[in-house]
Amino acid sequence: MNEWNNLDKLSSYQDLQKAGRVDLTKVMAGQEGSDRVGKYQAPMAAGLRFNYAAKQVDDDILKGLCKLAEEAQLASKFEELYNGAVINTGEKRLVLHHLTRGQLGGTVNADGKDKRAFYTEQQEKIAAFAKKVHNGEILNEKGEKFTTVVQIGIGGSDLGPRAMYLALENWARKNNTCLMEAKFISNVDPDDAANVLAGIDPSRTIFILVSKSGTTLETLTNESFVKDALKNAGLDASKHMIAVTSETSPLAGNSDYLAAFFMDDYIGGRYSSTSSVGGAVLSLAFGPEVFARFLKGAAEADKLSAGTDPMQNAAMLDALIGVYERNVLGYPATAVLPYSQALSRFPAHLQQLDMESNGKSVNRRGEPVDYPTGPIIFGEPGTNGQHSFYQLLHQGTDIIPLQFIGFVNSQAETDVTIQGSTSQQKLCANVAAQIMAFACGKQDENRNKNFAGNRPSSIIIGDKLTPEALGALLSHYENKVMFQGFLWNLNSFDQEGVQLGKVLAKRVLAHETDGALKAFSDLLKI
Amino acid sequence: MNEWNNLDKLSSYQDLQKAGRVDLTKVMAGQEGSDRVGKYQAPMAAGLRFNYAAKQVDDDILKGLCKLAEEAQLASKFEELYNGAVINTGEKRLVLHHLTRGQLGGTVNADGKDKRAFYTEQQEKIAAFAKKVHNGEILNEKGEKFTTVVQIGIGGSDLGPRAMYLALENWARKNNTCLMEAKFISNVDPDDAANVLAGIDPSRTIFILVSKSGTTLETLTNESFVKDALKNAGLDASKHMIAVTSETSPLAGNSDYLAAFFMDDYIGGRYSSTSSVGGAVLSLAFGPEVFARFLKGAAEADKLSAGTDPMQNAAMLDALIGVYERNVLGYPATAVLPYSQALSRFPAHLQQLDMESNGKSVNRRGEPVDYPTGPIIFGEPGTNGQHSFYQLLHQGTDIIPLQFIGFVNSQAETDVTIQGSTSQQKLCANVAAQIMAFACGKQDENRNKNFAGNRPSSIIIGDKLTPEALGALLSHYENKVMFQGFLWNLNSFDQEGVQLGKVLAKRVLAHETDGALKAFSDLLKI
């Protein structure tokens, strides 16, 4: 039976507070630095590796983190989760996104169903539908093939699937599996939908309406916007729309939609990229086989995450180091820096995943905690970021831990050699150089050109960003966030913090306001 | 004569440290809250307004901030800057981006030239060139019109111009001034260029190579990548490329380019959106008249920023409040949250502008400072962010000051009414609601549903995001960052922190490494 205690009640955490600190300018220099790079690595799925040589840890601190993992019962808590415990204590729900991509543990029944079978069934339905669209069994009113798919959804129905689509677009083009172009409408700002619609041919487009409840304000509003546009183009909306929703929503079994695929309450929006929410758009865009490969990478990563030894469990180790940085070293943020343009929106997905899961001040029993929890997450791809905010990362007054991601090969495999190296080599040379610049710095008598160093980073290294590697990356971060939630004793699976704004916005629209809220509403002429 | 002192040497700053604190849950309630919304506003250019009612200030603190502005000589330092002083002390350069959009102060001569005349001349050359492309005087090899423009540049040559393009794309479409589609290639990752090239017809495209020195690694590499693609398509690259560069660069007066437009050392990359760097791509995309309107908005904002009274100078006031939040209240970050999908990349531009300018630990004389300087800047458009990281903003353990931006009207003016309100009204209702939710919170016995409130925000409100409004916004933030640099006594105009990484990357590519750098290079197979 697992015990759920606050982080500051754990003796291994108190020991870490007392332990010595690592100075990267020292340990990353010379032979010791070289040894650390070889030694401080953990295997990941799909051939990826997690290298933490440039983190502020040493063998002693790592031992302390392993003790913390044991005392906090991270492995058995994950086991409890994937076996169907009510881990989402706030909403009293199971947390089952792992079941969408492989069976860890035993059979999980809920709502009178075998949930793994339920998720698999939805995947099969989506695959069959996508095949029919691709082979021309399902056509538009004029008998033409559909060329474009537009996902209408917000939050987890947008950020994850969009980031995954962009991550694989170039790869799919190179591998001739870019079967449909995908676009996304998310914002209630009518200019978002207007802009997307201006760039597509609606007559050749399938729209996916994604809303678990079938009541999300932004999504229903954008559906109406799109239906108006279809109608104005003389098209029958019901021949162009599919729904991804819960079985009990008004969108299910509704003749307004060409088809409906289901999700349920046990997969939160930010964890839904491997469910029907990501499955429909990715299977239509790249084919069900590519989506299956993506799930395979995630499943393999989940299995590694289920291991009990943190030194062989990259997600757990990454989580432990992150908590050490946040709570022992006191750093307020983490930057995610993929050296891969394909991962341009991956930091935005992680921003939701992490900040919505662990940006909380009460523990899973609803009691206030006395320590910092989830950090700010932000990031942009390298090398772009180098020409932007890296100035502050190198020479600013706060230290911000960094998470690099790099691949040996490009996706498109089109390259150019300038000054004796390819663009891909230049890209990789830059990420290697940055790790060392941050770790070791450089003394200069001119203080303006001085780099203090001792700025920690890790890197995930892969051969190429394939569907399997992407699935492995996604799962790594999902499980990292989950383990950090366990360490902080949070419920990482609800989001009560988004409710108040919704309630007040409804009041504004109903003109039931007074005081400052009415004054702001007047300024905005609502 | 201005005195340049560290912030902690100023008596008005020490007074602010001792002054009382404002509790937003109290002052934003009831009539007092309503009064604050009416009272705590400053005018901005192009009809925008800066409302800071929900910031943790009151009349006393504002008085203290005004004293700080005076003691720090903010207004006269700006005057010194725009009159051509060597404000960039590190590189010993003038700082002249304001001259690209209007003449504040006297004539500024440098390099034996009247700089305002120089910038105007470049604008006129660009306008004439763009007109010729638009009216068909300049055509491709087959005598066809150019339809697309691709900017090749990184950092300030990418983020600002890209953010501005996206900000006006919908507006221009609505106003029939979307004359060419623009795309951007920035990352040295070869997949970036490959992806952009896959989406365009190179035979109908003009590529703008932007590099001040003509030696930026990423940009030259991407130029070669593009030239290869043009050659493979049987096209003459010199008929498809123009350069934006310095007069002394190898790209100037070079027959490889259809035309060259100039910039100089007195405008840093992150301040270059109103120079030829933004001018070429925006004039080609939307026409020179639209670019001129954008400059007009920025010029008007600059004039307001030159005012001596902080209460009537929104950029100065915003800067003062930001320093109060960073140094007195101790907040580590600022989120920029535009309720406008068109501003989707505006936060990324501000991230560079702010973090690269003020992410520094030494003052303008090269002495270490003893206080925090530039904060982390991040953000995404609303309402999207509400479904992502707002959970942490509302209920996380750190307080993060917020900067909202909202417009009464959409750009495309296409809308849909659902449940009695338009999408635009829903968008505006949400931002009003968020301000109040953050400020006042909501008590709940269930601590998981409790909102502590007292989380500060400001909002910039406009009628519509026009070219003038965008110019005003851009200038507001540029000047805000400049004033904060004055307060922190930093040189906001160099970026020595980006140099070390470049040096080490070159060493990796030359295989002149050892220790950990060699070990990382081996892992990445360089």
Coordinates of N, CA and C in Angstrom, one line a residue, chain B residues 141-211:
Chain B
E141 N 12.1 34.8 -64.6 CA 12.8 34.5 -65.9 C 11.7 34.2 -67.0
K142 N 10.6 33.7 -66.6 CA 9.5 33.3 -67.6 C 8.6 34.5 -67.8
G143 N 8.9 35.6 -67.2 CA 8.0 36.8 -67.4 C 6.8 36.7 -66.5
E144 N 6.8 35.9 -65.5 CA 5.6 35.8 -64.6 C 5.9 36.7 -63.3
K145 N 4.7 37.0 -62.7 CA 4.8 37.8 -61.5 C 5.3 37.0 -60.3
F146 N 6.0 37.6 -59.4 CA 6.3 37.0 -58.1 C 5.1 37.0 -57.2
T147 N 4.9 35.8 -56.5 CA 3.7 35.7 -55.7 C 4.1 35.5 -54.2
T148 N 5.4 35.2 -54.0 CA 5.8 34.8 -52.6 C 7.1 35.5 -52.3
V149 N 7.3 35.8 -51.0 CA 8.6 36.3 -50.5 C 9.0 35.5 -49.3
V150 N 10.3 35.1 -49.4 CA 10.8 34.3 -48.3 C 12.0 35.0 -47.6
Q151 N 11.9 35.3 -46.3 CA 12.9 36.0 -45.6 C 13.9 34.9 -45.0
I152 N 15.2 35.0 -45.3 CA 16.2 34.1 -44.8 C 17.0 35.0 -43.8
G153 N 16.8 34.7 -42.5 CA 17.5 35.4 -41.4 C 17.2 34.8 -40.1
I154 N 17.9 35.1 -39.1 CA 17.7 34.5 -37.8 C 17.8 35.5 -36.7
G155 N 17.2 35.2 -35.5 CA 17.2 36.2 -34.4 C 16.3 37.4 -34.8
G156 N 16.8 38.6 -34.7 CA 16.1 39.8 -35.0 C 15.7 39.9 -36.4
S157 N 16.4 39.2 -37.3 CA 16.0 39.2 -38.7 C 14.9 38.3 -39.0
D158 N 14.5 37.5 -38.0 CA 13.4 36.5 -38.2 C 12.2 36.8 -37.3
L159 N 12.5 36.9 -35.9 CA 11.4 36.9 -35.0 C 10.5 38.1 -35.1
G160 N 11.1 39.3 -35.2 CA 10.3 40.6 -35.3 C 9.5 40.6 -36.6
P161 N 10.2 40.5 -37.7 CA 9.5 40.6 -39.0 C 8.4 39.5 -39.1
R162 N 8.7 38.3 -38.7 CA 7.7 37.2 -38.7 C 6.5 37.5 -37.9
A163 N 6.8 38.0 -36.7 CA 5.6 38.4 -35.8 C 4.8 39.5 -36.4
M164 N 5.5 40.4 -37.0 CA 4.7 41.6 -37.6 C 3.9 41.1 -38.8
Y165 N 4.5 40.2 -39.6 CA 3.8 39.7 -40.8 C 2.5 39.0 -40.3
L166 N 2.7 38.0 -39.4 CA 1.5 37.3 -38.9 C 0.5 38.2 -38.3
A167 N 1.0 39.3 -37.7 CA 0.0 40.2 -37.0 C -0.9 40.9 -38.0
L168 N -0.4 41.1 -39.3 CA -1.1 41.9 -40.2 C -1.7 41.1 -41.4
E169 N -1.4 39.8 -41.4 CA -1.8 39.0 -42.6 C -3.3 39.0 -42.8
N170 N -4.1 38.7 -41.7 CA -5.5 38.7 -41.8 C -6.1 40.1 -42.1
W171 N -5.5 41.1 -41.4 CA -6.0 42.5 -41.7 C -5.7 42.8 -43.2
A172 N -4.6 42.5 -43.7 CA -4.3 42.8 -45.1 C -5.2 42.1 -46.1
R173 N -5.5 40.8 -45.7 CA -6.4 40.0 -46.6 C -7.7 40.7 -46.7
K174 N -8.2 41.2 -45.5 CA -9.5 41.9 -45.4 C -9.5 43.2 -46.2
N175 N -8.3 43.8 -46.2 CA -8.2 45.2 -46.8 C -7.6 45.1 -48.2
N176 N -7.5 43.9 -48.8 CA -7.0 43.7 -50.1 C -5.6 44.3 -50.3
T177 N -4.8 44.2 -49.3 CA -3.4 44.6 -49.4 C -2.4 43.4 -49.1
C178 N -2.9 42.2 -49.2 CA -2.1 41.0 -49.1 C -1.5 40.7 -50.5
L179 N -0.4 41.4 -50.8 CA 0.0 41.3 -52.2 C 0.9 40.1 -52.5
M180 N 1.7 39.7 -51.5 CA 2.5 38.5 -51.6 C 2.4 37.7 -50.3
E181 N 2.5 36.4 -50.4 CA 2.6 35.6 -49.2 C 4.0 35.6 -48.7
A182 N 4.2 35.7 -47.4 CA 5.6 35.7 -46.9 C 5.8 34.4 -46.1
K183 N 7.0 33.8 -46.2 CA 7.5 32.7 -45.4 C 8.9 33.1 -44.8
F184 N 9.3 32.3 -43.9 CA 10.6 32.6 -43.2 C 11.4 31.3 -43.0
I185 N 12.7 31.4 -43.3 CA 13.6 30.3 -43.0 C 14.7 30.9 -42.1
S186 N 14.8 30.3 -40.9 CA 15.7 30.8 -39.9 C 16.7 29.8 -39.4
N187 N 16.3 28.6 -39.0 CA 17.1 27.6 -38.3 C 18.1 27.0 -39.2
V188 N 19.3 26.8 -38.7 CA 20.3 26.0 -39.5 C 19.9 24.6 -39.7
D189 N 19.0 24.1 -38.9 CA 18.4 22.8 -39.1 C 17.9 22.7 -40.6
P190 N 18.5 21.8 -41.4 CA 18.2 21.8 -42.8 C 16.7 21.4 -43.1
D191 N 16.0 20.9 -42.1 CA 14.6 20.6 -42.2 C 13.7 21.8 -42.2
D192 N 14.3 22.9 -41.7 CA 13.5 24.2 -41.8 C 13.4 24.7 -43.2
A193 N 14.5 24.8 -43.9 CA 14.5 25.2 -45.3 C 13.8 24.2 -46.1
A194 N 14.0 22.9 -45.9 CA 13.3 21.9 -46.7 C 11.8 22.0 -46.6
N195 N 11.3 22.3 -45.4 CA 9.9 22.4 -45.2 C 9.3 23.6 -45.9
V196 N 10.0 24.7 -45.8 CA 9.5 26.0 -46.4 C 9.5 25.8 -47.9
L197 N 10.6 25.2 -48.5 CA 10.7 25.0 -49.9 C 9.6 24.1 -50.4
A198 N 9.2 23.1 -49.6 CA 8.2 22.1 -50.0 C 6.9 22.8 -50.2
G199 N 6.7 23.9 -49.6 CA 5.4 24.6 -49.6 C 5.2 25.8 -50.5
I200 N 6.3 26.0 -51.4 CA 6.2 27.2 -52.3 C 6.6 26.8 -53.7
D201 N 6.3 27.7 -54.6 CA 6.8 27.6 -56.0 C 8.0 28.5 -56.1
P202 N 9.3 27.9 -56.1 CA 10.5 28.8 -56.1 C 10.5 29.7 -57.3
S203 N 10.0 29.3 -58.4 CA 10.0 30.1 -59.6 C 9.3 31.4 -59.5
R204 N 8.4 31.5 -58.5 CA 7.6 32.7 -58.3 C 7.9 33.4 -57.0
T205 N 9.1 33.1 -56.5 CA 9.5 33.5 -55.2 C 10.7 34.4 -55.2
I206 N 10.6 35.5 -54.4 CA 11.8 36.4 -54.1 C 12.3 36.0 -52.7
F207 N 13.6 35.7 -52.6 CA 14.2 35.4 -51.3 C 15.0 36.6 -50.8
I208 N 14.8 37.0 -49.6 CA 15.5 38.1 -49.0 C 16.5 37.6 -48.0
L209 N 17.8 37.8 -48.3 CA 18.9 37.3 -47.4 C 19.2 38.5 -46.5
V210 N 19.0 38.2 -45.2 CA 19.2 39.3 -44.2 C 20.3 39.0 -43.3
S211 N 21.4 39.7 -43.4 CA 22.6 39.5 -42.5 C 23.4 40.8 -42.6

